[in-house]
Amino acid sequence: MNQSRRNMLKMGGMTLAMIPIVALAAKNEGIRTSMKYKDTPEGDKKCENCNLFVPGASPTAPGGCKVFPNDTEISPNGYCMAWAKKA
């Protein structure tokens, strides 16, 4: 096998292996910015008492949000414009 072809295959394999790692690190920064998300509450409005919040493993652990798909780093004490009081 040609040496340059071997190097190309190695680099291609490493690139493919890195794709899931990069995807897991995504936090939907674009949506966070457009929804004015912040890690601190706005008065008594915070993610843990929002209808869209998906709680994490424990009450203080980060969770998810129905507005931010695949983002699992939402603080229970956070806030964004989509806040809707839990019923």
Short mmCIF file of C-alpha atoms in Angstrom, two decimals:
data_model
loop_
_atom_site.label_atom_id
_atom_site.label_comp_id
_atom_site.label_asym_id
_atom_site.label_seq_id
_atom_site.Cartn_x
_atom_site.Cartn_y
_atom_site.Cartn_z
CA MET A 1 0.00 0.00 0.00
CA ASN A 2 1.21 3.48 -0.84
CA GLN A 3 2.47 5.46 2.21
CA SER A 4 0.40 8.58 1.40
CA ARG A 5 -2.75 6.50 0.99
CA ARG A 6 -2.09 4.84 4.36
CA ASN A 7 -1.71 8.25 6.02
CA MET A 8 -4.92 9.47 4.38
CA LEU A 9 -6.83 6.44 5.72
CA LYS A 10 -5.42 6.98 9.22
CA MET A 11 -6.43 10.64 9.22
CA GLY A 12 -9.89 9.80 7.88
CA GLY A 13 -10.40 7.23 10.63
CA MET A 14 -9.33 9.66 13.33
CA THR A 15 -11.62 12.34 11.93
CA LEU A 16 -14.61 9.99 11.98
CA ALA A 17 -13.79 8.95 15.55
CA MET A 18 -13.86 12.60 16.70
CA ILE A 19 -17.34 13.39 15.32
CA PRO A 20 -19.31 11.93 18.29
CA ILE A 21 -17.05 13.73 20.79
CA VAL A 22 -17.63 17.08 19.11
CA ALA A 23 -21.38 16.42 18.86
CA LEU A 24 -21.66 15.63 22.58
CA ALA A 25 -19.93 18.88 23.49
CA ALA A 26 -22.51 21.00 21.65
CA LYS A 27 -24.67 23.28 23.77
CA ASN A 28 -26.84 24.93 21.12
CA GLU A 29 -25.14 28.29 21.66
CA GLY A 30 -27.09 29.88 18.81
CA ILE A 31 -30.47 29.03 20.32
CA ARG A 32 -29.23 29.95 23.82
CA THR A 33 -28.22 33.38 22.54
CA SER A 34 -31.46 33.98 20.64
CA MET A 35 -33.53 32.97 23.70
CA LYS A 36 -31.32 35.09 26.00
CA TYR A 37 -30.52 32.09 28.23
CA LYS A 38 -28.52 32.79 31.37
CA ASP A 39 -27.44 30.59 34.29
CA THR A 40 -29.07 32.85 36.88
CA PRO A 41 -32.80 33.28 37.65
CA GLU A 42 -34.91 36.28 36.73
CA GLY A 43 -36.63 36.98 40.03
CA ASP A 44 -38.65 33.88 40.90
CA LYS A 45 -38.56 32.68 37.28
CA LYS A 46 -36.03 29.86 36.91
CA CYS A 47 -35.77 26.68 34.89
CA GLU A 48 -36.66 24.33 37.76
CA ASN A 49 -40.18 25.84 37.94
CA CYS A 50 -40.59 26.09 34.14
CA ASN A 51 -42.94 23.79 32.24
CA LEU A 52 -40.29 23.20 29.53
CA PHE A 53 -37.46 22.09 31.87
CA VAL A 54 -36.42 18.42 31.92
CA PRO A 55 -34.76 17.74 35.32
CA GLY A 56 -31.34 16.12 35.59
CA ALA A 57 -30.34 13.13 37.73
CA SER A 58 -30.63 15.13 40.96
CA PRO A 59 -32.41 18.39 41.87
CA THR A 60 -29.17 20.39 41.59
CA ALA A 61 -27.78 18.61 38.50
CA PRO A 62 -28.05 20.23 35.08
CA GLY A 63 -30.99 19.07 33.02
CA GLY A 64 -32.44 19.63 29.58
CA CYS A 65 -35.05 21.84 27.99
CA LYS A 66 -37.65 21.25 25.29
CA VAL A 67 -36.56 24.53 23.64
CA PHE A 68 -32.87 23.52 23.41
CA PRO A 69 -32.74 20.09 21.70
CA ASN A 70 -29.91 17.77 22.84
CA ASP A 71 -28.61 20.36 25.32
CA THR A 72 -28.10 18.66 28.68
CA GLU A 73 -26.28 21.53 30.40
CA ILE A 74 -29.30 23.62 31.43
CA SER A 75 -29.00 24.90 35.00
CA PRO A 76 -32.06 24.44 37.25
CA ASN A 77 -31.41 28.05 38.33
CA GLY A 78 -31.19 29.32 34.73
CA TYR A 79 -33.69 31.46 32.83
CA CYS A 80 -34.63 32.28 29.22
CA MET A 81 -37.37 34.11 27.35
CA ALA A 82 -39.35 30.88 26.80
CA TRP A 83 -40.00 30.49 30.55
CA ALA A 84 -43.53 29.17 31.20
CA LYS A 85 -44.78 28.55 34.75
CA LYS A 86 -45.38 24.92 35.71
CA ALA A 87 -49.02 24.13 36.20
#
